[in-house]
Amino acid sequence: MGSHEAKAQAFYGAVIHSLSTPGHDLEILPAALLIVEAQGVITAFHKDVKPGEVGSLIDTATTTLHYLSPSQFIIPGFIDTHNHAPQWAQRGLGQGQHILDWLSAITFPNEGRFRDPSHAQRIYSSAIDGFLRQGITTASYYGSIHPEATNILADLCLAKGQRAFVGKCNMTRNSPDYYRDASVEQSLRDTESCITHIRKIDPEGKLLKHVLTPRFAISCDAECLAGLGQIAAKNPDLPIQTHFNEAEQEITATRELFPQFSSEADLYDHYGLLTKRSILAHCCYMAPHEFDKLKELQCGVAHCPISNMTVGGGFMAAPIREFLNRGIKVGLGTDSGGGFSSSMLDAIRQAMIASHAREVESKGRDNGLKIAEAFYLATLGGAEVCCLEDKVGNFEGGKEFDALVVDWQRDGVMTIVEEEDELGTVFEKFVMTGDDRNIVRVLVKGMVVREVKI
């Protein structure tokens, strides 16, 4: 549909989303009406509408009305706060290796291949399609070190309609010659060029932003971190992402390189890289003062429960309950190649498993996550981490309509739905046993970006 033909839309049926409440409660609505203007913004959300009332609440001449079937419900699109796009082709490899060994043996050789633009085009196209299929409407992507490949990733996200942060990885040391920026100066110039490219192709930032991406302190000279901090200060709209306290091997190596800092929080803060816009992946090992600093600076945590327990040598359940109790922003990340699955549904399940392991380890101090809380992390929590909570994450009026239409009748492995099941029970069955086969339509800003023909 061309923009000159765009019409408002209305969606009538079951709707489930997280509320902006301290308990992250679910709102489960069997008969709701969502009205979305032509530009993709939610203008009205009627929460209890009888079928005969629908026509009186919309202008049928200017609005396309979509009736959900009895087996369908709408949820917000998933928000992936930590995703390595180049690792799409290495998913599942190197499980059980320690982080630095895994990077050397598996990841750097794979990511080095993105110096070839045709390789980047092929893998990134497949990756974005795959993530959209799994309902990820927003992703914070690490690219490779290559500016041309990073620009290709941004181009494809825009063309395919995915909301995305796209970052050129900065790596100036402690990686092979074939996979290292030529110099600090070149690394920063390439970063600036990628920022310029995204602002050129999406000047209003409707879908895309560049995200400053020092891979981690181990791979960056002090001058590189300082330069990125200066770019961050000059560009207050840009998010920042890095790995943070991921594994003991990584923490030890960081302290050896930066002995003047007592913690990674102090290190990144010193270089101007801890702000409200910072997305810190993993955060498995936290010193007491680091909790305080993250709260003070309003940083966000990208919790990656699958990779935390399978790759990196951490094998550690991150202290998510303590983050939440302290009011620190938390979202979920698939970490793409860093685990066994790129599914946000699997990330939700693993987050619950990891939290219950943490509960046992803490002798009941850290309560495990409930389904409502884990779902919040995958949607509204992720939006808060990315500072997008005013745009997406749930269906509050004025937000943009990023949504998934779920159908429990699709062929697959989801637990069978019985006649007496209430909507909340059906939702629980989908979250715990459904998969991408149950996601029949994916919308970003009200536009269908993926649809299964029924």
Short mmCIF file of C-alpha atoms in Angstrom, two decimals:
data_model
loop_
_atom_site.label_atom_id
_atom_site.label_comp_id
_atom_site.label_asym_id
_atom_site.label_seq_id
_atom_site.Cartn_x
_atom_site.Cartn_y
_atom_site.Cartn_z
CA MET A 1 0.00 0.00 0.00
CA GLY A 2 1.49 3.34 -0.99
CA SER A 3 1.64 6.17 1.51
CA HIS A 4 -1.00 8.11 -0.45
CA GLU A 5 -3.40 5.19 0.08
CA ALA A 6 -2.67 4.70 3.77
CA LYS A 7 -5.76 4.45 5.95
CA ALA A 8 -6.34 4.24 9.65
CA GLN A 9 -6.75 0.72 10.99
CA ALA A 10 -8.73 -0.85 13.81
CA PHE A 11 -8.12 -4.24 15.42
CA TYR A 12 -10.88 -5.96 17.34
CA GLY A 13 -10.33 -9.01 19.50
CA ALA A 14 -8.17 -10.30 22.33
CA VAL A 15 -5.26 -8.07 23.42
CA ILE A 16 -2.57 -8.76 26.03
CA HIS A 17 0.17 -6.35 27.12
CA SER A 18 2.19 -5.21 30.14
CA LEU A 19 1.17 -2.24 32.23
CA SER A 20 3.53 0.49 33.35
CA THR A 21 3.12 -0.52 36.98
CA PRO A 22 5.67 -1.48 39.63
CA GLY A 23 4.51 -5.10 39.50
CA HIS A 24 4.68 -5.22 35.69
CA ASP A 25 1.16 -6.63 35.65
CA LEU A 26 -0.38 -8.12 32.55
CA GLU A 27 -3.57 -6.62 31.18
CA ILE A 28 -5.59 -9.41 29.56
CA LEU A 29 -8.51 -8.15 27.47
CA PRO A 30 -10.74 -10.63 25.64
CA ALA A 31 -12.63 -8.00 23.60
CA ALA A 32 -10.64 -4.85 22.96
CA LEU A 33 -10.56 -2.36 20.10
CA LEU A 34 -7.28 -0.72 19.08
CA ILE A 35 -7.45 2.19 16.63
CA VAL A 36 -4.27 3.10 14.77
CA GLU A 37 -3.89 6.16 12.56
CA ALA A 38 -2.40 5.90 9.08
CA GLN A 39 1.07 6.85 10.35
CA GLY A 40 1.04 3.94 12.77
CA VAL A 41 0.24 5.73 16.05
CA ILE A 42 -2.37 4.34 18.46
CA THR A 43 -5.14 6.92 18.80
CA ALA A 44 -7.61 4.96 20.90
CA PHE A 45 -7.65 1.80 23.02
CA HIS A 46 -11.13 0.66 24.06
CA LYS A 47 -10.71 -2.19 26.51
CA ASP A 48 -14.15 -3.77 26.77
CA VAL A 49 -16.17 -3.57 23.59
CA LYS A 50 -19.15 -5.70 22.61
CA PRO A 51 -19.23 -6.79 18.96
CA GLY A 52 -22.25 -4.60 18.24
CA GLU A 53 -20.47 -1.51 19.54
CA VAL A 54 -17.46 -1.66 17.19
CA GLY A 55 -19.09 0.19 14.31
CA SER A 56 -19.99 3.15 16.48
CA LEU A 57 -16.41 3.61 17.65
CA ILE A 58 -14.70 3.88 14.26
CA ASP A 59 -15.18 5.76 11.01
CA THR A 60 -15.71 2.89 8.60
CA ALA A 61 -15.19 5.17 5.60
CA THR A 62 -11.60 5.99 6.57
CA THR A 63 -10.64 3.00 8.70
CA THR A 64 -9.81 -0.59 7.75
CA LEU A 65 -11.26 -2.90 10.39
CA HIS A 66 -9.50 -6.17 11.24
CA TYR A 67 -11.43 -8.77 13.20
CA LEU A 68 -9.22 -11.28 15.00
CA SER A 69 -10.43 -14.88 14.86
CA PRO A 70 -11.38 -16.61 18.13
CA SER A 71 -7.99 -18.37 18.10
CA GLN A 72 -5.97 -15.16 17.80
CA PHE A 73 -4.72 -12.48 20.16
CA ILE A 74 -2.45 -9.44 19.85
CA ILE A 75 0.68 -8.77 21.93
CA PRO A 76 3.37 -6.09 21.60
CA GLY A 77 6.34 -6.84 19.37
CA PHE A 78 9.40 -8.28 21.10
CA ILE A 79 12.36 -5.97 21.78
CA ASP A 80 15.80 -7.61 21.56
CA THR A 81 18.22 -5.46 23.56
CA HIS A 82 21.38 -7.40 22.66
CA ASN A 83 21.91 -9.00 19.27
CA HIS A 84 25.05 -9.71 17.24
CA ALA A 85 23.77 -9.63 13.66
CA PRO A 86 26.96 -11.14 12.12
CA GLN A 87 26.62 -14.17 14.37
CA TRP A 88 23.41 -15.33 12.67
CA ALA A 89 25.49 -17.86 10.70
CA GLN A 90 27.35 -19.21 13.76
CA ARG A 91 24.45 -19.84 16.10
CA GLY A 92 24.92 -22.87 18.30
CA LEU A 93 28.67 -23.17 17.74
CA GLY A 94 31.24 -23.30 20.53
CA GLN A 95 28.84 -24.05 23.37
CA GLY A 96 30.65 -24.41 26.69
CA GLN A 97 33.78 -22.50 25.69
CA HIS A 98 35.12 -19.65 27.78
CA ILE A 99 34.41 -16.23 26.32
CA LEU A 100 37.85 -15.24 25.04
CA ASP A 101 38.47 -18.72 23.60
CA TRP A 102 35.06 -18.66 21.90
CA LEU A 103 35.77 -15.26 20.39
CA SER A 104 39.12 -16.39 19.00
CA ALA A 105 38.02 -19.79 17.70
CA ILE A 106 34.49 -19.10 16.45
CA THR A 107 33.44 -15.49 16.42
CA PHE A 108 36.32 -13.43 15.06
CA PRO A 109 36.84 -15.72 12.01
CA ASN A 110 33.10 -15.55 11.30
CA GLU A 111 32.78 -11.79 11.75
CA GLY A 112 35.93 -11.20 9.68
CA ARG A 113 34.03 -12.49 6.64
CA PHE A 114 31.85 -9.37 6.66
CA ARG A 115 34.62 -7.44 4.93
CA ASP A 116 32.91 -8.89 1.82
CA PRO A 117 29.79 -6.77 1.13
CA SER A 118 28.06 -9.61 -0.71
CA HIS A 119 28.49 -11.86 2.32
CA ALA A 120 27.06 -9.12 4.55
CA GLN A 121 24.09 -8.65 2.22
CA ARG A 122 23.28 -12.37 2.23
CA ILE A 123 23.67 -13.05 5.95
CA TYR A 124 22.06 -9.84 7.19
CA SER A 125 19.06 -10.28 4.91
CA SER A 126 18.52 -13.78 6.27
CA ALA A 127 19.05 -12.61 9.86
CA ILE A 128 16.51 -9.78 9.74
CA ASP A 129 13.95 -12.04 8.08
CA GLY A 130 14.58 -14.63 10.77
CA PHE A 131 14.21 -12.21 13.64
CA LEU A 132 11.03 -10.69 12.19
CA ARG A 133 9.63 -14.19 11.79
CA GLN A 134 10.23 -14.68 15.52
CA GLY A 135 8.41 -11.47 16.37
CA ILE A 136 11.38 -9.22 17.08
CA THR A 137 10.13 -5.84 15.92
CA THR A 138 13.00 -3.89 17.54
CA ALA A 139 16.63 -5.01 17.81
CA SER A 140 19.80 -3.43 19.13
CA TYR A 141 22.38 -4.82 16.72
CA TYR A 142 26.13 -5.12 17.00
CA GLY A 143 27.55 -5.14 13.49
CA SER A 144 31.09 -6.11 12.55
CA ILE A 145 34.03 -3.68 12.43
CA HIS A 146 33.35 -3.00 8.74
CA PRO A 147 31.56 0.28 7.95
CA GLU A 148 30.27 -0.86 4.57
CA ALA A 149 28.74 -4.00 6.06
CA THR A 150 27.25 -1.98 8.92
CA ASN A 151 25.61 0.36 6.42
CA ILE A 152 24.22 -2.66 4.56
CA LEU A 153 22.69 -3.87 7.82
CA ALA A 154 21.05 -0.47 8.34
CA ASP A 155 19.79 -0.37 4.75
CA LEU A 156 18.21 -3.80 5.10
CA CYS A 157 16.53 -3.03 8.42
CA LEU A 158 14.94 0.05 6.87
CA ALA A 159 13.91 -1.80 3.71
CA LYS A 160 12.37 -4.68 5.65
CA GLY A 161 10.67 -2.39 8.16
CA GLN A 162 12.40 -3.48 11.36
CA ARG A 163 12.99 -0.90 14.08
CA ALA A 164 16.69 -1.09 14.93
CA PHE A 165 19.75 0.33 16.59
CA VAL A 166 22.71 -0.48 14.35
CA GLY A 167 26.30 -0.18 15.54
CA LYS A 168 29.69 -0.51 13.91
CA CYS A 169 31.81 -2.53 16.36
CA ASN A 170 34.90 -0.68 17.61
CA MET A 171 37.91 -2.99 18.06
CA THR A 172 41.42 -1.54 18.12
CA ARG A 173 43.36 -4.25 19.97
CA ASN A 174 43.39 -7.85 21.27
CA SER A 175 41.96 -9.38 18.14
CA PRO A 176 43.60 -10.87 15.01
CA ASP A 177 45.18 -8.55 12.44
CA TYR A 178 42.44 -9.47 9.96
CA TYR A 179 39.75 -8.39 12.40
CA ARG A 180 40.89 -5.16 13.96
CA ASP A 181 40.40 -1.50 13.13
CA ALA A 182 43.46 -0.07 11.40
CA SER A 183 43.88 2.59 14.10
CA VAL A 184 41.94 4.43 16.76
CA GLU A 185 41.53 7.34 14.37
CA GLN A 186 40.16 5.08 11.63
CA SER A 187 37.80 3.36 14.06
CA LEU A 188 36.33 6.69 15.10
CA ARG A 189 36.13 7.98 11.52
CA ASP A 190 34.30 4.84 10.45
CA THR A 191 31.90 5.29 13.35
CA GLU A 192 31.18 8.87 12.29
CA SER A 193 30.58 7.74 8.71
CA CYS A 194 28.06 5.12 9.85
CA ILE A 195 26.26 7.73 11.96
CA THR A 196 26.07 9.96 8.89
CA HIS A 197 24.77 7.12 6.73
CA ILE A 198 21.88 6.26 9.06
CA ARG A 199 20.90 9.90 9.42
CA LYS A 200 20.89 10.17 5.64
CA ILE A 201 18.66 7.15 4.96
CA ASP A 202 16.32 7.80 7.91
CA PRO A 203 16.70 11.50 8.66
CA GLU A 204 13.79 11.67 11.10
CA GLY A 205 14.89 8.53 12.94
CA LYS A 206 11.55 6.86 12.37
CA LEU A 207 13.03 3.36 12.55
CA LEU A 208 16.81 3.58 12.80
CA LYS A 209 19.49 4.95 15.08
CA HIS A 210 23.20 4.37 15.15
CA VAL A 211 24.33 2.87 18.45
CA LEU A 212 27.89 3.49 19.66
CA THR A 213 29.41 0.04 20.07
CA PRO A 214 32.75 -0.46 21.81
CA ARG A 215 32.70 -4.28 21.82
CA PHE A 216 34.16 -4.29 25.31
CA ALA A 217 37.08 -2.62 27.05
CA ILE A 218 39.39 -5.53 26.21
CA SER A 219 39.11 -4.74 22.50
CA CYS A 220 39.42 -0.95 22.80
CA ASP A 221 42.39 1.26 23.57
CA ALA A 222 41.79 3.99 26.12
CA GLU A 223 41.95 6.54 23.30
CA CYS A 224 39.18 4.70 21.45
CA LEU A 225 36.92 4.67 24.52
CA ALA A 226 37.63 8.35 25.11
CA GLY A 227 36.83 9.18 21.48
CA LEU A 228 33.54 7.30 21.63
CA GLY A 229 32.69 9.10 24.85
CA GLN A 230 33.26 12.41 23.07
CA ILE A 231 31.00 11.35 20.19
CA ALA A 232 28.35 10.36 22.75
CA ALA A 233 28.56 13.75 24.43
CA LYS A 234 28.15 15.55 21.10
CA ASN A 235 25.24 13.33 20.01
CA PRO A 236 22.79 13.04 22.91
CA ASP A 237 20.33 11.14 20.72
CA LEU A 238 22.64 8.17 20.22
CA PRO A 239 22.39 5.02 22.36
CA ILE A 240 25.52 3.22 23.58
CA GLN A 241 26.05 -0.52 23.97
CA THR A 242 28.80 -2.74 25.29
CA HIS A 243 29.42 -5.96 27.22
CA PHE A 244 29.59 -5.54 30.98
CA ASN A 245 30.77 -7.94 33.70
CA GLU A 246 29.96 -10.92 31.49
CA ALA A 247 32.37 -13.58 32.75
CA GLU A 248 35.20 -13.95 35.25
CA GLN A 249 37.76 -14.45 32.45
CA GLU A 250 36.64 -11.21 30.80
CA ILE A 251 36.59 -9.26 34.08
CA THR A 252 40.12 -10.39 34.97
CA ALA A 253 41.46 -9.43 31.54
CA THR A 254 39.79 -6.01 31.77
CA ARG A 255 41.37 -5.30 35.16
CA GLU A 256 44.80 -6.25 33.82
CA LEU A 257 44.40 -3.78 30.95
CA PHE A 258 42.89 -1.01 33.11
CA PRO A 259 44.43 -1.45 36.58
CA GLN A 260 43.57 2.15 37.48
CA PHE A 261 39.88 1.24 37.74
CA SER A 262 38.38 -0.93 40.46
CA SER A 263 35.39 -1.97 38.36
CA GLU A 264 33.95 -1.89 34.87
CA ALA A 265 31.36 0.63 36.05
CA ASP A 266 34.11 3.04 37.04
CA LEU A 267 35.95 2.40 33.77
CA TYR A 268 33.06 3.08 31.42
CA ASP A 269 31.85 6.00 33.52
CA HIS A 270 35.29 7.58 33.30
CA TYR A 271 35.13 7.55 29.50
CA GLY A 272 31.61 8.99 29.35
CA LEU A 273 29.97 5.76 28.24
CA LEU A 274 27.58 5.22 31.14
CA THR A 275 24.43 7.27 30.64
CA LYS A 276 20.67 6.85 30.48
CA ARG A 277 21.24 5.67 26.89
CA SER A 278 23.67 2.86 27.81
CA ILE A 279 22.64 -0.74 27.14
CA LEU A 280 24.88 -3.04 29.19
CA ALA A 281 24.84 -6.68 28.15
CA HIS A 282 25.00 -9.55 30.65
CA CYS A 283 25.88 -7.87 34.00
CA CYS A 284 26.35 -11.27 35.64
CA TYR A 285 28.90 -10.27 38.28
CA MET A 286 28.05 -7.02 40.06
CA ALA A 287 29.91 -5.29 42.87
CA PRO A 288 27.60 -3.49 45.34
CA HIS A 289 28.65 -0.01 44.22
CA GLU A 290 28.00 -0.96 40.57
CA PHE A 291 24.30 -1.47 41.30
CA ASP A 292 24.28 2.02 42.78
CA LYS A 293 26.07 3.53 39.79
CA LEU A 294 23.77 1.93 37.23
CA LYS A 295 20.76 3.19 39.14
CA GLU A 296 22.23 6.69 39.55
CA LEU A 297 23.13 7.00 35.85
CA GLN A 298 19.89 5.31 34.68
CA CYS A 299 21.71 2.67 32.61
CA GLY A 300 19.84 -0.30 31.19
CA VAL A 301 20.67 -4.00 31.49
CA ALA A 302 20.36 -6.37 28.53
CA HIS A 303 19.77 -9.72 30.21
CA CYS A 304 20.91 -12.61 28.00
CA PRO A 305 19.91 -15.73 29.94
CA ILE A 306 20.62 -18.23 27.16
CA SER A 307 24.20 -17.21 26.40
CA ASN A 308 24.92 -16.55 30.09
CA MET A 309 24.35 -20.24 30.75
CA THR A 310 25.91 -21.74 27.61
CA VAL A 311 28.80 -19.65 26.22
CA GLY A 312 31.34 -17.40 27.86
CA GLY A 313 32.46 -19.29 30.92
CA GLY A 314 30.14 -17.30 33.13
CA PHE A 315 27.42 -19.96 33.40
CA MET A 316 25.91 -17.54 35.82
CA ALA A 317 22.35 -16.45 36.53
CA ALA A 318 22.43 -12.65 36.51
CA PRO A 319 20.89 -10.89 39.54
CA ILE A 320 17.73 -9.78 37.74
CA ARG A 321 15.54 -9.66 40.84
CA GLU A 322 17.98 -7.29 42.52
CA PHE A 323 18.08 -5.06 39.43
CA LEU A 324 14.29 -4.90 39.41
CA ASN A 325 14.04 -4.31 43.14
CA ARG A 326 16.47 -1.39 42.81
CA GLY A 327 14.51 0.14 39.92
CA ILE A 328 17.23 -0.54 37.35
CA LYS A 329 15.93 -0.96 33.78
CA VAL A 330 16.10 -4.53 32.45
CA GLY A 331 15.24 -6.01 29.06
CA LEU A 332 15.97 -9.32 27.33
CA GLY A 333 18.55 -10.08 24.66
CA THR A 334 18.78 -13.14 22.47
CA ASP A 335 22.53 -12.59 21.94
CA SER A 336 22.04 -14.38 18.60
CA GLY A 337 25.19 -16.51 18.14
CA GLY A 338 26.02 -16.55 21.84
CA GLY A 339 23.62 -19.36 22.68
CA PHE A 340 21.47 -22.13 21.31
CA SER A 341 18.48 -20.05 20.21
CA SER A 342 17.66 -16.68 18.66
CA SER A 343 14.04 -16.88 19.84
CA MET A 344 12.72 -14.30 22.29
CA LEU A 345 10.24 -16.91 23.54
CA ASP A 346 13.19 -19.11 24.46
CA ALA A 347 14.86 -16.12 26.13
CA ILE A 348 11.72 -15.59 28.23
CA ARG A 349 11.72 -19.24 29.30
CA GLN A 350 15.43 -19.30 30.06
CA ALA A 351 15.12 -16.07 32.04
CA MET A 352 12.57 -17.79 34.25
CA ILE A 353 14.75 -20.88 34.65
CA ALA A 354 17.84 -18.80 35.46
CA SER A 355 15.90 -16.71 37.97
CA HIS A 356 14.70 -19.80 39.80
CA ALA A 357 18.27 -21.11 39.88
CA ARG A 358 19.25 -17.78 41.40
CA GLU A 359 16.43 -18.14 43.94
CA VAL A 360 17.79 -21.51 45.06
CA GLU A 361 21.36 -20.19 45.17
CA SER A 362 20.30 -17.17 47.24
CA LYS A 363 18.27 -19.38 49.60
CA GLY A 364 15.07 -17.61 48.64
CA ARG A 365 16.32 -14.02 48.79
CA ASP A 366 15.97 -13.45 45.02
CA ASN A 367 12.50 -14.61 44.03
CA GLY A 368 12.20 -16.21 40.61
CA LEU A 369 10.48 -14.40 37.76
CA LYS A 370 6.84 -14.97 36.99
CA ILE A 371 5.60 -15.22 33.41
CA ALA A 372 4.17 -11.70 33.55
CA GLU A 373 7.55 -10.31 34.62
CA ALA A 374 9.52 -12.22 31.98
CA PHE A 375 7.08 -11.09 29.28
CA TYR A 376 7.49 -7.51 30.50
CA LEU A 377 11.28 -7.84 30.08
CA ALA A 378 10.75 -8.93 26.46
CA THR A 379 8.46 -5.99 25.65
CA LEU A 380 8.04 -2.90 27.80
CA GLY A 381 11.19 -3.54 29.82
CA GLY A 382 13.22 -3.71 26.62
CA ALA A 383 11.63 -0.47 25.44
CA GLU A 384 12.71 1.22 28.68
CA VAL A 385 16.28 -0.08 28.29
CA CYS A 386 16.40 1.36 24.77
CA CYS A 387 14.77 4.64 25.90
CA LEU A 388 11.88 3.86 23.55
CA GLU A 389 9.16 3.50 26.19
CA ASP A 390 7.42 6.61 24.85
CA LYS A 391 7.14 4.91 21.44
CA VAL A 392 6.68 1.16 21.91
CA GLY A 393 6.50 -1.64 24.46
CA ASN A 394 2.76 -1.74 25.11
CA PHE A 395 -0.43 -0.33 23.64
CA GLU A 396 -0.85 2.93 25.51
CA GLY A 397 -2.42 5.69 23.43
CA GLY A 398 0.10 7.79 21.55
CA LYS A 399 2.58 4.96 21.09
CA GLU A 400 3.43 3.39 17.74
CA PHE A 401 1.73 0.13 16.90
CA ASP A 402 4.42 -2.56 16.94
CA ALA A 403 2.48 -5.77 17.39
CA LEU A 404 2.26 -9.52 16.86
CA VAL A 405 -0.86 -11.44 15.96
CA VAL A 406 -0.65 -14.84 17.62
CA ASP A 407 -2.78 -17.79 16.51
CA TRP A 408 -2.90 -20.83 18.77
CA GLN A 409 -4.55 -22.99 16.11
CA ARG A 410 -1.54 -23.02 13.82
CA ASP A 411 0.22 -26.35 13.31
CA GLY A 412 3.10 -26.62 15.74
CA VAL A 413 4.01 -27.88 19.18
CA MET A 414 2.11 -25.44 21.38
CA THR A 415 0.16 -27.09 24.19
CA ILE A 416 -3.34 -27.90 23.05
CA VAL A 417 -5.97 -25.32 23.96
CA GLU A 418 -9.08 -26.73 25.60
CA GLU A 419 -12.58 -25.34 25.52
CA GLU A 420 -12.57 -24.25 29.16
CA ASP A 421 -9.23 -22.39 28.90
CA GLU A 422 -9.42 -18.71 29.73
CA LEU A 423 -7.38 -16.21 27.71
CA GLY A 424 -4.71 -15.98 30.41
CA THR A 425 -4.23 -19.74 30.25
CA VAL A 426 -3.93 -19.66 26.45
CA PHE A 427 -1.35 -16.89 26.74
CA GLU A 428 0.67 -18.94 29.23
CA LYS A 429 0.58 -21.95 26.93
CA PHE A 430 1.86 -19.83 24.04
CA VAL A 431 4.68 -18.22 26.02
CA MET A 432 5.88 -21.53 27.45
CA THR A 433 5.34 -23.88 24.49
CA GLY A 434 4.58 -21.85 21.34
CA ASP A 435 7.02 -20.79 18.66
CA ASP A 436 7.28 -18.68 15.52
CA ARG A 437 4.69 -20.84 13.76
CA ASN A 438 2.07 -19.27 16.03
CA ILE A 439 3.08 -15.71 15.04
CA VAL A 440 1.01 -15.12 11.92
CA ARG A 441 1.42 -11.35 11.48
CA VAL A 442 4.14 -8.90 12.50
CA LEU A 443 3.52 -5.15 12.38
CA VAL A 444 5.88 -2.21 12.88
CA LYS A 445 4.33 1.26 13.05
CA GLY A 446 1.09 -0.31 11.87
CA MET A 447 2.66 -1.72 8.71
CA VAL A 448 2.73 -5.47 8.10
CA VAL A 449 6.36 -6.54 7.80
CA ARG A 450 5.69 -10.26 7.87
CA GLU A 451 2.52 -12.27 7.38
CA VAL A 452 1.63 -15.93 7.15
CA LYS A 453 -1.10 -16.51 4.62
CA ILE A 454 -3.91 -18.44 6.23
#
